[in-house]
PDB file of C-alpha atoms and ligand atoms in Angstrom:
ATOM      1  CA  MET U  14      57.600  18.909 -42.029  1.00 90.00           C
ATOM      2  CA  ALA U  15      55.256  20.416 -44.568  1.00 93.00           C
ATOM      3  CA  GLY U  16      58.530  19.056 -46.966  1.00 95.00           C
ATOM      4  CA  ASN U  17      58.373  15.230 -45.426  1.00 97.00           C
ATOM      5  CA  LEU U  18      55.469  14.752 -45.276  1.00 97.00           C
ATOM      6  CA  ALA U  19      54.512  15.348 -48.195  1.00 97.00           C
ATOM      7  CA  ALA U  20      57.643  13.474 -48.999  1.00 98.00           C
ATOM      8  CA  VAL U  21      56.006  10.174 -47.085  1.00 98.00           C
ATOM      9  CA  ARG U  22      52.850  10.171 -48.683  1.00 98.00           C
ATOM     10  CA  GLU U  23      55.030  10.315 -52.178  1.00 98.00           C
ATOM     11  CA  ARG U  24      56.408   7.001 -51.385  1.00 98.00           C
ATOM     12  CA  ILE U  25      53.384   5.254 -50.010  1.00 98.00           C
ATOM     13  CA  ARG U  26      52.078   6.494 -53.574  1.00 98.00           C
ATOM     14  CA  ALA U  27      54.437   4.706 -55.040  1.00 98.00           C
ATOM     15  CA  ALA U  28      54.187   1.490 -52.952  1.00 98.00           C
ATOM     16  CA  CYS U  29      50.739   1.364 -53.825  1.00 98.00           C
ATOM     17  CA  ALA U  30      50.917   2.020 -57.312  1.00 98.00           C
ATOM     18  CA  ALA U  31      54.030  -0.625 -57.188  1.00 98.00           C
ATOM     19  CA  VAL U  32      51.144  -3.500 -56.015  1.00 98.00           C
ATOM     20  CA  GLY U  33      47.811  -2.580 -58.028  1.00 98.00           C
ATOM     21  CA  ARG U  34      46.876  -0.654 -54.502  1.00 98.00           C
ATOM     22  CA  ASP U  35      44.462   2.209 -53.871  1.00 98.00           C
ATOM     23  CA  PRO U  36      46.458   4.461 -51.304  1.00 97.00           C
ATOM     24  CA  ALA U  37      43.283   5.212 -49.667  1.00 97.00           C
ATOM     25  CA  GLU U  38      43.343   2.354 -47.549  1.00 96.00           C
ATOM     26  CA  VAL U  39      46.743   2.967 -46.158  1.00 98.00           C
ATOM     27  CA  THR U  40      46.724   5.166 -42.202  1.00 98.00           C
ATOM     28  CA  LEU U  41      49.699   6.874 -41.781  1.00 98.00           C
ATOM     29  CA  VAL U  42      50.089   6.803 -38.163  1.00 98.00           C
ATOM     30  CA  ALA U  43      52.743   9.771 -37.247  1.00 98.00           C
ATOM     31  CA  VAL U  44      54.862   8.232 -34.716  1.00 98.00           C
ATOM     32  CA  THR U  45      55.965  11.112 -32.560  1.00 97.00           C
ATOM     33  CA  LYS U  46      57.373   9.777 -29.401  1.00 96.00           C
ATOM     34  CA  THR U  47      60.845  12.329 -28.195  1.00 95.00           C
ATOM     35  CA  TYR U  48      59.262  15.496 -30.074  1.00 96.00           C
ATOM     36  CA  PRO U  49      57.496  17.906 -28.304  1.00 96.00           C
ATOM     37  CA  ALA U  50      53.292  18.224 -29.024  1.00 97.00           C
ATOM     38  CA  SER U  51      53.416  21.283 -30.564  1.00 97.00           C
ATOM     39  CA  ASP U  52      54.658  19.206 -33.196  1.00 96.00           C
ATOM     40  CA  VAL U  53      51.621  16.843 -33.343  1.00 98.00           C
ATOM     41  CA  ALA U  54      49.772  20.199 -33.242  1.00 98.00           C
ATOM     42  CA  LEU U  55      51.222  20.908 -36.141  1.00 97.00           C
ATOM     43  CA  LEU U  56      50.393  17.201 -37.771  1.00 97.00           C
ATOM     44  CA  ALA U  57      46.796  17.873 -37.181  1.00 97.00           C
ATOM     45  CA  GLU U  58      47.176  21.003 -38.861  1.00 97.00           C
ATOM     46  CA  PHE U  59      48.350  18.818 -42.000  1.00 97.00           C
ATOM     47  CA  GLY U  60      45.178  16.585 -41.465  1.00 96.00           C
ATOM     48  CA  VAL U  61      47.361  13.623 -39.675  1.00 98.00           C
ATOM     49  CA  ARG U  62      44.974  12.377 -36.835  1.00 97.00           C
ATOM     50  CA  ASP U  63      46.266   9.499 -36.050  1.00 98.00           C
ATOM     51  CA  VAL U  64      50.154   9.740 -33.758  1.00 98.00           C
ATOM     52  CA  GLY U  65      51.735   6.887 -31.887  1.00 98.00           C
ATOM     53  CA  GLU U  66      53.596   7.104 -28.632  1.00 98.00           C
ATOM     54  CA  ASN U  67      55.467   4.373 -26.697  1.00 97.00           C
ATOM     55  CA  ARG U  68      55.489   5.124 -23.354  1.00 97.00           C
ATOM     56  CA  ASP U  69      52.634   6.452 -21.317  1.00 98.00           C
ATOM     57  CA  GLN U  70      54.033   9.119 -19.011  1.00 98.00           C
ATOM     58  CA  GLU U  71      55.384  11.173 -22.489  1.00 98.00           C
ATOM     59  CA  ALA U  72      51.288   9.972 -24.407  1.00 98.00           C
ATOM     60  CA  ALA U  73      49.579  11.526 -21.052  1.00 98.00           C
ATOM     61  CA  ALA U  74      51.515  14.810 -21.210  1.00 98.00           C
ATOM     62  CA  LYS U  75      51.115  15.415 -25.050  1.00 98.00           C
ATOM     63  CA  ALA U  76      47.194  13.730 -24.991  1.00 98.00           C
ATOM     64  CA  GLN U  77      46.638  16.832 -21.755  1.00 97.00           C
ATOM     65  CA  GLU U  78      48.164  18.886 -23.385  1.00 98.00           C
ATOM     66  CA  LEU U  79      46.584  18.410 -26.751  1.00 98.00           C
ATOM     67  CA  ALA U  80      42.759  17.394 -25.083  1.00 95.00           C
ATOM     68  CA  GLY U  81      41.139  19.398 -27.851  1.00 94.00           C
ATOM     69  CA  LEU U  82      41.969  17.919 -31.000  1.00 97.00           C
ATOM     70  CA  ASP U  83      40.667  15.869 -32.341  1.00 95.00           C
ATOM     71  CA  ILE U  84      43.414  13.489 -32.749  1.00 98.00           C
ATOM     72  CA  ARG U  85      43.642   9.709 -32.257  1.00 98.00           C
ATOM     73  CA  TRP U  86      46.555   8.117 -30.050  1.00 98.00           C
ATOM     74  CA  HIS U  87      47.797   4.653 -31.149  1.00 98.00           C
ATOM     75  CA  PHE U  88      49.819   2.998 -27.779  1.00 98.00           C
ATOM     76  CA  ILE U  89      52.706   1.274 -29.499  1.00 98.00           C
ATOM     77  CA  GLY U  90      55.207   0.414 -27.144  1.00 96.00           C
ATOM     78  CA  GLN U  91      55.258  -2.314 -25.252  1.00 95.00           C
ATOM     79  CA  LEU U  92      52.722  -1.653 -21.805  1.00 97.00           C
ATOM     80  CA  GLN U  93      53.094  -2.214 -18.095  1.00 97.00           C
ATOM     81  CA  ARG U  94      49.704  -3.237 -16.728  1.00 97.00           C
ATOM     82  CA  ASN U  95      50.059  -0.770 -14.272  1.00 97.00           C
ATOM     83  CA  LYS U  96      50.077   1.702 -16.949  1.00 98.00           C
ATOM     84  CA  CYS U  97      46.669  -0.119 -18.475  1.00 98.00           C
ATOM     85  CA  ARG U  98      44.852   2.673 -16.482  1.00 98.00           C
ATOM     86  CA  SER U  99      46.160   5.534 -17.242  1.00 98.00           C
ATOM     87  CA  VAL U 100      46.460   4.067 -21.434  1.00 98.00           C
ATOM     88  CA  ALA U 101      42.996   3.780 -20.854  1.00 98.00           C
ATOM     89  CA  ARG U 102      41.998   7.887 -20.602  1.00 98.00           C
ATOM     90  CA  TYR U 103      43.482   8.769 -23.318  1.00 98.00           C
ATOM     91  CA  ALA U 104      44.751   5.985 -26.178  1.00 98.00           C
ATOM     92  CA  THR U 105      42.184   4.823 -29.166  1.00 98.00           C
ATOM     93  CA  VAL U 106      44.247   1.871 -29.990  1.00 98.00           C
ATOM     94  CA  VAL U 107      46.869  -0.182 -28.031  1.00 98.00           C
ATOM     95  CA  GLN U 108      48.277  -2.021 -30.551  1.00 98.00           C
ATOM     96  CA  SER U 109      51.054  -3.662 -27.868  1.00 98.00           C
ATOM     97  CA  VAL U 110      48.643  -6.282 -26.296  1.00 98.00           C
ATOM     98  CA  ASP U 111      50.792  -9.320 -26.864  1.00 96.00           C
ATOM     99  CA  SER U 112      50.122 -11.589 -23.616  1.00 96.00           C
ATOM    100  CA  VAL U 113      46.861 -12.620 -22.367  1.00 97.00           C
ATOM    101  CA  ARG U 114      47.051 -11.484 -19.079  1.00 97.00           C
ATOM    102  CA  LEU U 115      48.124  -6.982 -20.398  1.00 98.00           C
ATOM    103  CA  ALA U 116      44.460  -8.068 -22.434  1.00 98.00           C
ATOM    104  CA  LEU U 117      42.870  -8.300 -18.962  1.00 98.00           C
ATOM    105  CA  ALA U 118      44.205  -5.959 -17.265  1.00 98.00           C
ATOM    106  CA  LEU U 119      43.153  -3.592 -20.322  1.00 98.00           C
ATOM    107  CA  ASP U 120      40.044  -4.483 -20.305  1.00 98.00           C
ATOM    108  CA  ARG U 121      39.580  -4.010 -15.990  1.00 98.00           C
ATOM    109  CA  ALA U 122      41.495  -0.162 -17.198  1.00 98.00           C
ATOM    110  CA  THR U 123      39.319   0.104 -19.727  1.00 98.00           C
ATOM    111  CA  ARG U 124      36.003  -0.824 -17.981  1.00 98.00           C
ATOM    112  CA  ALA U 125      37.195   1.246 -15.150  1.00 98.00           C
ATOM    113  CA  ALA U 126      37.788   4.392 -17.389  1.00 98.00           C
ATOM    114  CA  ILE U 127      34.062   4.036 -18.914  1.00 98.00           C
ATOM    115  CA  GLU U 128      32.432   3.710 -15.131  1.00 98.00           C
ATOM    116  CA  SER U 129      34.155   6.976 -14.706  1.00 97.00           C
ATOM    117  CA  ALA U 130      33.377   8.952 -17.401  1.00 97.00           C
ATOM    118  CA  GLU U 131      37.018   9.176 -19.011  1.00 96.00           C
ATOM    119  CA  ARG U 132      36.132   7.863 -22.278  1.00 97.00           C
ATOM    120  CA  VAL U 133      33.191   6.355 -23.832  1.00 96.00           C
ATOM    121  CA  ASN U 134      33.957   3.360 -26.110  1.00 97.00           C
ATOM    122  CA  PRO U 135      35.969   0.294 -26.101  1.00 98.00           C
ATOM    123  CA  ILE U 136      39.280   0.639 -26.852  1.00 98.00           C
ATOM    124  CA  GLU U 137      40.648  -0.968 -30.053  1.00 98.00           C
ATOM    125  CA  VAL U 138      43.984  -3.521 -29.756  1.00 98.00           C
ATOM    126  CA  LEU U 139      46.166  -4.651 -32.335  1.00 98.00           C
ATOM    127  CA  VAL U 140      47.773  -7.828 -31.329  1.00 98.00           C
ATOM    128  CA  GLN U 141      50.947  -7.135 -31.574  1.00 97.00           C
ATOM    129  CA  VAL U 142      52.896 -10.825 -33.043  1.00 96.00           C
ATOM    130  CA  SER U 143      57.061 -11.475 -33.057  1.00 94.00           C
ATOM    131  CA  LEU U 144      57.692 -12.486 -35.856  1.00 92.00           C
ATOM    132  CA  ASP U 145      61.270 -13.179 -34.118  1.00 80.00           C
ATOM    133  CA  GLY U 146      62.885 -15.331 -31.285  1.00 62.00           C
ATOM    134  CA  ASP U 147      63.491 -12.713 -29.889  1.00 62.00           C
ATOM    135  CA  ILE U 148      61.177 -12.360 -26.618  1.00 59.00           C
ATOM    136  CA  ALA U 149      63.096  -9.039 -25.608  1.00 63.00           C
ATOM    137  CA  ARG U 150      61.592  -7.094 -28.028  1.00 71.00           C
ATOM    138  CA  GLY U 151      57.517  -7.514 -27.399  1.00 85.00           C
ATOM    139  CA  GLY U 152      55.318 -10.080 -29.527  1.00 93.00           C
ATOM    140  CA  ALA U 153      52.454 -13.110 -29.057  1.00 94.00           C
ATOM    141  CA  LYS U 154      54.233 -16.032 -30.469  1.00 92.00           C
ATOM    142  CA  PRO U 155      52.177 -17.502 -33.708  1.00 90.00           C
ATOM    143  CA  PHE U 156      53.597 -21.523 -32.563  1.00 82.00           C
ATOM    144  CA  ASP U 157      53.009 -21.133 -28.875  1.00 77.00           C
ATOM    145  CA  PRO U 158      48.950 -21.676 -29.360  1.00 66.00           C
ATOM    146  CA  ASP U 159      48.424 -22.265 -25.876  1.00 63.00           C
ATOM    147  CA  SER U 160      50.320 -19.989 -23.315  1.00 84.00           C
ATOM    148  CA  ASP U 161      50.029 -16.715 -21.373  1.00 92.00           C
ATOM    149  CA  THR U 162      52.226 -14.893 -25.133  1.00 92.00           C
ATOM    150  CA  GLY U 163      50.647 -17.271 -27.372  1.00 94.00           C
ATOM    151  CA  LEU U 164      48.755 -15.596 -30.247  1.00 95.00           C
ATOM    152  CA  ALA U 165      46.430 -18.156 -30.240  1.00 95.00           C
ATOM    153  CA  ALA U 166      45.255 -17.486 -26.630  1.00 96.00           C
ATOM    154  CA  VAL U 167      45.839 -13.351 -26.749  1.00 97.00           C
ATOM    155  CA  LEU U 168      43.289 -12.841 -29.831  1.00 97.00           C
ATOM    156  CA  LYS U 169      40.776 -14.708 -27.850  1.00 96.00           C
ATOM    157  CA  ALA U 170      41.282 -12.646 -24.628  1.00 97.00           C
ATOM    158  CA  VAL U 171      41.600  -9.481 -26.807  1.00 98.00           C
ATOM    159  CA  SER U 172      38.283 -11.165 -28.323  1.00 98.00           C
ATOM    160  CA  ASP U 173      36.449 -11.784 -25.191  1.00 98.00           C
ATOM    161  CA  ALA U 174      37.057  -8.833 -23.659  1.00 98.00           C
ATOM    162  CA  GLU U 175      33.962  -6.940 -22.871  1.00 98.00           C
ATOM    163  CA  SER U 176      35.772  -3.512 -23.258  1.00 98.00           C
ATOM    164  CA  LEU U 177      38.376  -4.182 -26.409  1.00 98.00           C
ATOM    165  CA  GLN U 178      37.577  -4.704 -29.764  1.00 98.00           C
ATOM    166  CA  LEU U 179      39.662  -6.758 -31.850  1.00 98.00           C
ATOM    167  CA  LYS U 180      41.151  -4.681 -34.695  1.00 98.00           C
ATOM    168  CA  GLY U 181      44.134  -6.664 -36.465  1.00 98.00           C
ATOM    169  CA  LEU U 182      47.722  -7.391 -35.974  1.00 98.00           C
ATOM    170  CA  MET U 183      50.729  -4.731 -35.507  1.00 98.00           C
ATOM    171  CA  ALA U 184      54.197  -6.284 -36.011  1.00 97.00           C
ATOM    172  CA  VAL U 185      57.507  -4.551 -35.431  1.00 94.00           C
ATOM    173  CA  ALA U 186      60.477  -6.334 -38.608  1.00 92.00           C
ATOM    174  CA  PRO U 187      62.727  -8.225 -36.369  1.00 90.00           C
ATOM    175  CA  LEU U 188      66.721  -7.467 -36.764  1.00 87.00           C
ATOM    176  CA  ASP U 189      68.192 -11.270 -38.455  1.00 85.00           C
ATOM    177  CA  ARG U 190      66.371 -11.133 -41.559  1.00 88.00           C
ATOM    178  CA  PRO U 191      64.504  -8.636 -44.883  1.00 92.00           C
ATOM    179  CA  ALA U 192      61.979  -7.591 -43.440  1.00 93.00           C
ATOM    180  CA  ARG U 193      60.195  -7.869 -47.024  1.00 93.00           C
ATOM    181  CA  ASP U 194      60.158 -11.480 -45.590  1.00 94.00           C
ATOM    182  CA  ALA U 195      59.172 -11.382 -42.212  1.00 94.00           C
ATOM    183  CA  PHE U 196      55.765  -9.164 -43.546  1.00 96.00           C
ATOM    184  CA  ALA U 197      55.044 -11.965 -45.962  1.00 96.00           C
ATOM    185  CA  GLN U 198      55.214 -14.094 -43.170  1.00 95.00           C
ATOM    186  CA  LEU U 199      52.711 -11.659 -41.115  1.00 96.00           C
ATOM    187  CA  ARG U 200      51.243 -11.517 -44.398  1.00 96.00           C
ATOM    188  CA  ARG U 201      50.234 -15.143 -43.788  1.00 96.00           C
ATOM    189  CA  ILE U 202      49.541 -15.381 -39.912  1.00 96.00           C
ATOM    190  CA  ALA U 203      46.789 -12.015 -40.386  1.00 97.00           C
ATOM    191  CA  LEU U 204      45.273 -14.491 -43.773  1.00 96.00           C
ATOM    192  CA  ASP U 205      44.219 -17.041 -40.544  1.00 95.00           C
ATOM    193  CA  VAL U 206      43.811 -14.815 -38.349  1.00 96.00           C
ATOM    194  CA  CYS U 207      40.902 -13.166 -39.682  1.00 95.00           C
ATOM    195  CA  VAL U 208      39.396 -17.102 -40.628  1.00 96.00           C
ATOM    196  CA  GLY U 209      38.670 -17.497 -37.499  1.00 96.00           C
ATOM    197  CA  TYR U 210      38.014 -13.388 -36.378  1.00 98.00           C
ATOM    198  CA  PRO U 211      36.124 -11.481 -39.847  1.00 97.00           C
ATOM    199  CA  THR U 212      37.001  -7.813 -37.922  1.00 94.00           C
ATOM    200  CA  ALA U 213      40.340  -8.080 -37.158  1.00 97.00           C
ATOM    201  CA  THR U 214      40.868  -6.798 -40.424  1.00 97.00           C
ATOM    202  CA  ILE U 215      44.054  -4.044 -39.242  1.00 98.00           C
ATOM    203  CA  LEU U 216      47.670  -5.120 -40.336  1.00 98.00           C
ATOM    204  CA  SER U 217      49.970  -3.189 -39.021  1.00 98.00           C
ATOM    205  CA  ALA U 218      53.506  -2.619 -39.890  1.00 97.00           C
ATOM    206  CA  GLY U 219      56.408  -0.828 -41.970  1.00 95.00           C
ATOM    207  CA  MET U 220      58.056   2.225 -40.292  1.00 97.00           C
ATOM    208  CA  SER U 221      60.421   5.308 -41.607  1.00 97.00           C
ATOM    209  CA  ASP U 222      62.986   2.473 -43.646  1.00 95.00           C
ATOM    210  CA  ASP U 223      60.820  -0.055 -44.720  1.00 96.00           C
ATOM    211  CA  LEU U 224      56.627   1.461 -45.265  1.00 98.00           C
ATOM    212  CA  GLU U 225      57.190   0.045 -48.705  1.00 98.00           C
ATOM    213  CA  ASP U 226      57.709  -3.246 -48.123  1.00 97.00           C
ATOM    214  CA  ALA U 227      55.327  -3.370 -45.084  1.00 98.00           C
ATOM    215  CA  VAL U 228      52.893  -1.639 -48.332  1.00 98.00           C
ATOM    216  CA  ALA U 229      53.660  -4.962 -50.248  1.00 97.00           C
ATOM    217  CA  SER U 230      52.544  -7.093 -48.406  1.00 97.00           C
ATOM    218  CA  GLY U 231      49.195  -5.808 -47.381  1.00 97.00           C
ATOM    219  CA  ALA U 232      50.211  -2.941 -44.780  1.00 98.00           C
ATOM    220  CA  THR U 233      46.937  -0.923 -43.957  1.00 98.00           C
ATOM    221  CA  HIS U 234      48.903   0.692 -41.153  1.00 98.00           C
ATOM    222  CA  LEU U 235      52.200   2.813 -40.944  1.00 98.00           C
ATOM    223  CA  ARG U 236      54.158   3.705 -38.166  1.00 98.00           C
ATOM    224  CA  VAL U 237      56.507   6.446 -39.173  1.00 98.00           C
ATOM    225  CA  GLY U 238      58.661   8.489 -37.497  1.00 97.00           C
ATOM    226  CA  SER U 239      61.904   9.644 -38.230  1.00 96.00           C
ATOM    227  CA  ALA U 240      60.811  10.338 -42.062  1.00 97.00           C
ATOM    228  CA  LEU U 241      58.127  13.040 -41.026  1.00 97.00           C
ATOM    229  CA  LEU U 242      59.906  14.764 -37.986  1.00 94.00           C
ATOM    230  CA  GLY U 243      64.164  13.894 -38.214  1.00 88.00           C
ATOM    231  CA  ALA U 244      66.253  11.210 -36.100  1.00 81.00           C
ATOM    232  CA  ARG U 245      65.276  11.011 -32.659  1.00 77.00           C
ATOM    233  CA  ARG U 246      67.666  12.693 -30.130  1.00 72.00           C
ATOM    234  CA  TYR U 247      67.630  10.444 -26.608  1.00 66.00           C
ATOM    235  CA  LEU U 248      67.995  12.521 -23.882  1.00 56.00           C
ATOM    236  CA  GLY U 249      68.533  10.942 -20.694  1.00 46.00           C
TER     237      GLY U 249
HETATM  238  C1  LIG K  13      59.456   4.033 -33.302  1.00 86.95           C
HETATM  239  C2  LIG K  13      58.969   3.784 -33.844  1.00 86.95           C
HETATM  240  C3  LIG K  13      58.467   3.258 -34.471  1.00 86.95           C
HETATM  241  C4  LIG K  13      58.532   4.611 -35.562  1.00 86.95           C
HETATM  242  O1  LIG K  13      59.522   4.044 -35.742  1.00 86.95           O
HETATM  243  P1  LIG K  13      60.217   4.970 -37.676  1.00 86.95           P
HETATM  244  O2  LIG K  13      62.040   3.916 -37.580  1.00 86.95           O
HETATM  245  O3  LIG K  13      61.081   6.460 -36.908  1.00 86.95           O
HETATM  246  O4  LIG K  13      59.883   5.380 -38.451  1.00 86.95           O
HETATM  247  C5  LIG K  13      57.276   2.318 -34.745  1.00 86.95           C
HETATM  248  N1  LIG K  13      56.783   1.361 -34.523  1.00 86.95           N
HETATM  249  C6  LIG K  13      57.079   1.599 -33.002  1.00 86.95           C
HETATM  250  C7  LIG K  13      56.959   0.269 -32.281  1.00 86.95           C
HETATM  251  C8  LIG K  13      58.611   2.337 -32.678  1.00 86.95           C
HETATM  252  O5  LIG K  13      58.636   1.857 -31.078  1.00 86.95           O
END
């Protein structure tokens, strides 16, 4: 793992150098889904404190097991409203808010968690943006301003929510066109969003296979799994 981590850090350094960015602007979020809590603990020893998970059940168990470590848990998967109360117990960041209804549910759940002293701070939220037409993969729609999943409506709902802090945008590169085109589109959307929401400065984009393209398009957070931990094995 130390070798993989060094290799990923070197890729980030080189990608930043290629476009004149400071690597200190880029946060590595280690995506540890399907890997055991012991791997998260090892990553923390190597200084990786930002960890991404995409399933509540798995994330909640790991967060509980590693409660003594100083880890920032990022929820990055599609989130069902009935899981918000659980996620609000451990998540520092939710990167995948993509509807008004989900924003309202997460706000309520976070307020309840704060009131029962299960957490202190608001949840930091990234609004997930859809860069393709594939609704099944999630993401708010940039060109559909009025519906429950329109980007403008979701941004406003998060921004207005008492227990949520709007921090920026997240996206997954679509399968139907080159990642660099999609990330360039994301960058234009992010610049627009920053006009209305100047504190929404995080841009979470880029995974193991496309992190260089994401860095070139201004990503501040990279979500890297397999390049750190090897190919995932999905059991059952
Ligand atoms: C699994 C996952 C990643 C990490 O993907 P790798 O290709 O393993 O780096 C990043 N983002 C999301 C939303 C994921 O579900």
